[in-house]
Amino acid sequence: MPAVFVHGVPDTARVWQPLLAQLKRSDVVCLSLPGFGNARPVGFTPDKDGYAAWIVDQLKKIDGPIDLVGHDWGSLLVTRVVSIAPTLVRTWSGGAAPLDPAYVWHDTAQIWQTRGKGEELMKMMSADLMAGGLAAQGIPPAEARETARLMDDEMKTCILALYRSAVGVAADWFADLKKVSAPGLILWGENDPYAPSHFGEKLAANTKG
């Protein structure tokens, strides 16, 4: 029964390495979202629905039962997956990713969602600047530097497309939360700088099934 992990943004599957070192199980699959430390498949559209559909396709290739785990944007995508393909997983877990009509995107997200401003910000985001920002959020410096090194033009393009597709993500995805049937666990930092913890409580209530 594999555990499948989905990373966030801006990140790669490397983010799970410290956790994997603590797990007493080897049946683990860490998905690498297209464009995040790798090349996108030909014809792949890097928007919210494209990524959710891609995860569904990956899960269908894995013998279950599956325990699905997401972090950050990976959590938002996992929430979508268990909404549209509830029988693919045995359990799921995520957090720090609101799916709620009352949520307002954080400042950086709003810049990325704005054409022109998003591109300008990406141009300013050098590897050193990115590494410093990640380290300031608690990521170990060595890991922050490696993640920043992997944030190439491909990843920047995918990030902008993903965030712009998600301006109205709650309007598009919220209603389907009632379809979630697999048991889930919502984890949320009490002092999350991007989304207050009450959004975690609301997400848990909205996905009880």
C-alpha positions as YAML, in Angstrom:
chain: A
units: angstrom
residues:
- id: 1
  name: MET
  ca: [0.00, 0.00, 0.00]
- id: 2
  name: PRO
  ca: [2.18, 2.88, -1.25]
- id: 3
  name: ALA
  ca: [2.30, 6.35, 0.21]
- id: 4
  name: VAL
  ca: [2.33, 8.92, -2.59]
- id: 5
  name: PHE
  ca: [3.68, 12.41, -1.88]
- id: 6
  name: VAL
  ca: [2.99, 15.56, -3.93]
- id: 7
  name: HIS
  ca: [5.22, 18.60, -3.41]
- id: 8
  name: GLY
  ca: [4.31, 22.28, -3.43]
- id: 9
  name: VAL
  ca: [5.42, 25.47, -5.19]
- id: 10
  name: PRO
  ca: [8.16, 26.56, -5.68]
- id: 11
  name: ASP
  ca: [9.51, 23.14, -4.84]
- id: 12
  name: THR
  ca: [10.48, 19.77, -6.20]
- id: 13
  name: ALA
  ca: [10.13, 16.22, -4.94]
- id: 14
  name: ARG
  ca: [13.37, 16.81, -3.04]
- id: 15
  name: VAL
  ca: [11.37, 18.54, -0.33]
- id: 16
  name: TRP
  ca: [10.32, 15.15, 1.01]
- id: 17
  name: GLN
  ca: [13.84, 13.78, 1.59]
- id: 18
  name: PRO
  ca: [14.12, 14.77, 5.28]
- id: 19
  name: LEU
  ca: [10.72, 13.20, 5.95]
- id: 20
  name: LEU
  ca: [11.54, 10.02, 4.07]
- id: 21
  name: ALA
  ca: [14.61, 9.57, 6.24]
- id: 22
  name: GLN
  ca: [12.28, 9.38, 9.25]
- id: 23
  name: LEU
  ca: [9.76, 6.94, 7.80]
- id: 24
  name: LYS
  ca: [9.83, 3.26, 8.62]
- id: 25
  name: ARG
  ca: [8.42, 2.26, 5.26]
- id: 26
  name: SER
  ca: [9.90, 1.85, 1.80]
- id: 27
  name: ASP
  ca: [6.72, 1.80, -0.28]
- id: 28
  name: VAL
  ca: [6.89, 5.52, -1.04]
- id: 29
  name: VAL
  ca: [6.42, 7.35, -4.33]
- id: 30
  name: CYS
  ca: [7.34, 11.05, -4.59]
- id: 31
  name: LEU
  ca: [5.75, 12.56, -7.66]
- id: 32
  name: SER
  ca: [7.61, 15.29, -9.55]
- id: 33
  name: LEU
  ca: [5.11, 17.74, -11.00]
- id: 34
  name: PRO
  ca: [5.82, 18.46, -14.69]
- id: 35
  name: GLY
  ca: [8.09, 21.46, -15.08]
- id: 36
  name: PHE
  ca: [9.37, 21.36, -11.51]
- id: 37
  name: GLY
  ca: [12.92, 20.09, -11.80]
- id: 38
  name: ASN
  ca: [12.05, 18.26, -15.01]
- id: 39
  name: ALA
  ca: [10.70, 18.85, -18.49]
- id: 40
  name: ARG
  ca: [7.00, 19.00, -19.20]
- id: 41
  name: PRO
  ca: [5.54, 16.22, -21.37]
- id: 42
  name: VAL
  ca: [4.74, 17.32, -24.89]
- id: 43
  name: GLY
  ca: [1.33, 18.96, -24.96]
- id: 44
  name: PHE
  ca: [1.04, 19.32, -21.18]
- id: 45
  name: THR
  ca: [-0.77, 22.46, -20.01]
- id: 46
  name: PRO
  ca: [0.62, 23.68, -16.66]
- id: 47
  name: ASP
  ca: [-2.63, 24.88, -15.13]
- id: 48
  name: LYS
  ca: [-4.53, 23.71, -12.08]
- id: 49
  name: ASP
  ca: [-6.70, 21.25, -13.97]
- id: 50
  name: GLY
  ca: [-3.79, 19.94, -16.00]
- id: 51
  name: TYR
  ca: [-1.81, 19.15, -12.85]
- id: 52
  name: ALA
  ca: [-4.79, 17.56, -11.10]
- id: 53
  name: ALA
  ca: [-5.50, 15.35, -14.11]
- id: 54
  name: TRP
  ca: [-1.81, 14.42, -14.31]
- id: 55
  name: ILE
  ca: [-1.82, 13.25, -10.69]
- id: 56
  name: VAL
  ca: [-4.94, 11.17, -11.31]
- id: 57
  name: ASP
  ca: [-3.20, 9.52, -14.26]
- id: 58
  name: GLN
  ca: [-0.11, 8.78, -12.14]
- id: 59
  name: LEU
  ca: [-2.20, 7.24, -9.36]
- id: 60
  name: LYS
  ca: [-3.95, 4.95, -11.83]
- id: 61
  name: LYS
  ca: [-0.55, 3.43, -12.64]
- id: 62
  name: ILE
  ca: [0.12, 2.53, -9.00]
- id: 63
  name: ASP
  ca: [-1.23, -0.59, -7.33]
- id: 64
  name: GLY
  ca: [-3.24, 0.45, -4.31]
- id: 65
  name: PRO
  ca: [-4.49, 1.02, -1.79]
- id: 66
  name: ILE
  ca: [-2.84, 4.45, -1.85]
- id: 67
  name: ASP
  ca: [-2.23, 6.87, 0.99]
- id: 68
  name: LEU
  ca: [-1.95, 10.29, -0.68]
- id: 69
  name: VAL
  ca: [-0.10, 13.21, 0.92]
- id: 70
  name: GLY
  ca: [0.27, 16.79, -0.33]
- id: 71
  name: HIS
  ca: [2.09, 19.91, 0.83]
- id: 72
  name: ASP
  ca: [1.31, 23.52, -0.10]
- id: 73
  name: TRP
  ca: [0.13, 23.55, -3.73]
- id: 74
  name: GLY
  ca: [0.51, 19.78, -3.66]
- id: 75
  name: SER
  ca: [-2.12, 19.76, -0.93]
- id: 76
  name: LEU
  ca: [-4.50, 21.86, -3.01]
- id: 77
  name: LEU
  ca: [-4.03, 19.44, -5.90]
- id: 78
  name: VAL
  ca: [-4.47, 16.42, -3.63]
- id: 79
  name: THR
  ca: [-7.73, 17.92, -2.35]
- id: 80
  name: ARG
  ca: [-8.89, 18.25, -5.93]
- id: 81
  name: VAL
  ca: [-7.86, 14.70, -6.79]
- id: 82
  name: VAL
  ca: [-9.81, 13.16, -3.91]
- id: 83
  name: SER
  ca: [-12.78, 15.30, -4.98]
- id: 84
  name: ILE
  ca: [-12.85, 14.11, -8.60]
- id: 85
  name: ALA
  ca: [-11.43, 10.60, -8.15]
- id: 86
  name: PRO
  ca: [-12.41, 9.63, -4.59]
- id: 87
  name: THR
  ca: [-12.02, 5.88, -5.09]
- id: 88
  name: LEU
  ca: [-8.36, 6.08, -6.12]
- id: 89
  name: VAL
  ca: [-7.03, 6.51, -2.59]
- id: 90
  name: ARG
  ca: [-7.47, 4.81, 0.76]
- id: 91
  name: THR
  ca: [-6.57, 7.91, 2.81]
- id: 92
  name: TRP
  ca: [-5.26, 11.39, 2.16]
- id: 93
  name: SER
  ca: [-3.56, 14.20, 4.04]
- id: 94
  name: GLY
  ca: [-2.64, 17.79, 3.32]
- id: 95
  name: GLY
  ca: [-2.58, 21.31, 4.65]
- id: 96
  name: ALA
  ca: [-1.51, 24.92, 4.25]
- id: 97
  name: ALA
  ca: [-3.60, 25.20, 1.09]
- id: 98
  name: PRO
  ca: [-7.05, 26.78, 1.51]
- id: 99
  name: LEU
  ca: [-9.87, 25.90, -0.82]
- id: 100
  name: ASP
  ca: [-12.44, 28.37, 0.41]
- id: 101
  name: PRO
  ca: [-14.41, 31.25, -1.16]
- id: 102
  name: ALA
  ca: [-13.30, 33.53, 1.68]
- id: 103
  name: TYR
  ca: [-9.58, 33.02, 1.07]
- id: 104
  name: VAL
  ca: [-7.64, 35.88, -0.56]
- id: 105
  name: TRP
  ca: [-4.39, 34.92, -2.29]
- id: 106
  name: HIS
  ca: [-1.22, 36.17, -0.60]
- id: 107
  name: ASP
  ca: [0.70, 39.14, -2.02]
- id: 108
  name: THR
  ca: [3.28, 37.16, -4.00]
- id: 109
  name: ALA
  ca: [0.57, 35.00, -5.54]
- id: 110
  name: GLN
  ca: [-1.34, 38.08, -6.63]
- id: 111
  name: ILE
  ca: [1.78, 39.45, -8.32]
- id: 112
  name: TRP
  ca: [2.35, 36.15, -10.13]
- id: 113
  name: GLN
  ca: [-1.30, 36.23, -11.23]
- id: 114
  name: THR
  ca: [-0.82, 39.66, -12.82]
- id: 115
  name: ARG
  ca: [0.57, 39.65, -16.36]
- id: 116
  name: GLY
  ca: [3.70, 41.74, -16.67]
- id: 117
  name: LYS
  ca: [4.23, 42.12, -12.93]
- id: 118
  name: GLY
  ca: [4.60, 38.37, -12.55]
- id: 119
  name: GLU
  ca: [7.22, 38.17, -15.26]
- id: 120
  name: GLU
  ca: [9.14, 41.07, -13.77]
- id: 121
  name: LEU
  ca: [9.19, 39.44, -10.34]
- id: 122
  name: MET
  ca: [10.42, 36.19, -11.84]
- id: 123
  name: LYS
  ca: [13.28, 38.02, -13.55]
- id: 124
  name: MET
  ca: [14.32, 39.42, -10.17]
- id: 125
  name: MET
  ca: [14.25, 36.02, -8.48]
- id: 126
  name: SER
  ca: [17.88, 34.96, -8.75]
- id: 127
  name: ALA
  ca: [19.07, 31.69, -7.22]
- id: 128
  name: ASP
  ca: [20.67, 33.56, -4.31]
- id: 129
  name: LEU
  ca: [17.55, 35.61, -3.61]
- id: 130
  name: MET
  ca: [15.35, 32.54, -3.83]
- id: 131
  name: ALA
  ca: [17.62, 30.49, -1.55]
- id: 132
  name: GLY
  ca: [17.59, 33.25, 1.05]
- id: 133
  name: GLY
  ca: [13.81, 33.48, 0.94]
- id: 134
  name: LEU
  ca: [13.35, 29.73, 1.34]
- id: 135
  name: ALA
  ca: [15.86, 29.58, 4.19]
- id: 136
  name: ALA
  ca: [14.00, 32.40, 5.95]
- id: 137
  name: GLN
  ca: [10.88, 30.21, 5.86]
- id: 138
  name: GLY
  ca: [12.66, 27.44, 7.73]
- id: 139
  name: ILE
  ca: [14.01, 25.29, 4.93]
- id: 140
  name: PRO
  ca: [17.54, 24.04, 5.70]
- id: 141
  name: PRO
  ca: [20.07, 26.25, 3.86]
- id: 142
  name: ALA
  ca: [21.54, 23.42, 1.78]
- id: 143
  name: GLU
  ca: [18.09, 22.32, 0.66]
- id: 144
  name: ALA
  ca: [17.08, 25.93, -0.01]
- id: 145
  name: ARG
  ca: [20.08, 26.42, -2.28]
- id: 146
  name: GLU
  ca: [19.37, 23.23, -4.22]
- id: 147
  name: THR
  ca: [15.70, 24.09, -4.68]
- id: 148
  name: ALA
  ca: [16.65, 27.59, -5.84]
- id: 149
  name: ARG
  ca: [19.13, 26.12, -8.32]
- id: 150
  name: LEU
  ca: [16.34, 24.03, -9.84]
- id: 151
  name: MET
  ca: [14.05, 27.04, -10.27]
- id: 152
  name: ASP
  ca: [14.81, 27.56, -13.94]
- id: 153
  name: ASP
  ca: [12.82, 29.28, -16.67]
- id: 154
  name: GLU
  ca: [10.71, 26.15, -17.13]
- id: 155
  name: MET
  ca: [9.62, 26.16, -13.49]
- id: 156
  name: LYS
  ca: [8.99, 29.92, -13.52]
- id: 157
  name: THR
  ca: [6.78, 29.55, -16.59]
- id: 158
  name: CYS
  ca: [4.82, 26.76, -14.94]
- id: 159
  name: ILE
  ca: [4.39, 28.70, -11.70]
- id: 160
  name: LEU
  ca: [2.96, 31.72, -13.50]
- id: 161
  name: ALA
  ca: [0.58, 29.58, -15.55]
- id: 162
  name: LEU
  ca: [-0.53, 27.59, -12.50]
- id: 163
  name: TYR
  ca: [-1.23, 30.64, -10.34]
- id: 164
  name: ARG
  ca: [-3.03, 32.46, -13.14]
- id: 165
  name: SER
  ca: [-5.28, 29.47, -13.71]
- id: 166
  name: ALA
  ca: [-6.16, 29.50, -10.00]
- id: 167
  name: VAL
  ca: [-7.38, 33.08, -9.53]
- id: 168
  name: GLY
  ca: [-10.89, 31.68, -9.05]
- id: 169
  name: VAL
  ca: [-9.96, 28.22, -7.82]
- id: 170
  name: ALA
  ca: [-12.55, 28.23, -5.03]
- id: 171
  name: ALA
  ca: [-15.33, 29.08, -7.47]
- id: 172
  name: ASP
  ca: [-14.19, 26.23, -9.72]
- id: 173
  name: TRP
  ca: [-13.39, 23.52, -7.17]
- id: 174
  name: PHE
  ca: [-15.15, 24.24, -3.86]
- id: 175
  name: ALA
  ca: [-18.48, 22.64, -4.70]
- id: 176
  name: ASP
  ca: [-16.82, 19.29, -5.45]
- id: 177
  name: LEU
  ca: [-15.47, 18.98, -1.90]
- id: 178
  name: LYS
  ca: [-18.75, 17.25, -1.01]
- id: 179
  name: LYS
  ca: [-17.66, 14.33, -3.22]
- id: 180
  name: VAL
  ca: [-14.68, 13.50, -0.99]
- id: 181
  name: SER
  ca: [-15.29, 10.11, 0.62]
- id: 182
  name: ALA
  ca: [-11.83, 8.87, 1.67]
- id: 183
  name: PRO
  ca: [-10.82, 9.67, 5.26]
- id: 184
  name: GLY
  ca: [-8.38, 12.58, 5.49]
- id: 185
  name: LEU
  ca: [-6.12, 14.40, 7.89]
- id: 186
  name: ILE
  ca: [-5.63, 18.17, 7.62]
- id: 187
  name: LEU
  ca: [-2.38, 19.55, 9.05]
- id: 188
  name: TRP
  ca: [-1.84, 23.30, 9.46]
- id: 189
  name: GLY
  ca: [0.78, 25.52, 11.05]
- id: 190
  name: GLU
  ca: [-0.67, 27.64, 13.82]
- id: 191
  name: ASN
  ca: [1.24, 30.69, 12.54]
- id: 192
  name: ASP
  ca: [1.11, 29.98, 8.81]
- id: 193
  name: PRO
  ca: [2.13, 33.30, 7.16]
- id: 194
  name: TYR
  ca: [0.09, 32.66, 4.00]
- id: 195
  name: ALA
  ca: [-3.19, 31.28, 5.32]
- id: 196
  name: PRO
  ca: [-4.60, 31.44, 8.88]
- id: 197
  name: SER
  ca: [-5.22, 28.11, 10.55]
- id: 198
  name: HIS
  ca: [-9.00, 28.54, 10.61]
- id: 199
  name: PHE
  ca: [-8.94, 27.70, 6.91]
- id: 200
  name: GLY
  ca: [-7.60, 24.29, 7.90]
- id: 201
  name: GLU
  ca: [-10.52, 23.80, 10.27]
- id: 202
  name: LYS
  ca: [-12.96, 24.77, 7.53]
- id: 203
  name: LEU
  ca: [-11.33, 22.46, 5.00]
- id: 204
  name: ALA
  ca: [-11.56, 19.58, 7.46]
- id: 205
  name: ALA
  ca: [-15.24, 20.31, 8.02]
- id: 206
  name: ASN
  ca: [-15.92, 20.57, 4.28]
- id: 207
  name: THR
  ca: [-14.28, 17.23, 3.45]
- id: 208
  name: LYS
  ca: [-15.74, 15.01, 6.15]
- id: 209
  name: GLY
  ca: [-17.56, 12.98, 3.50]
...
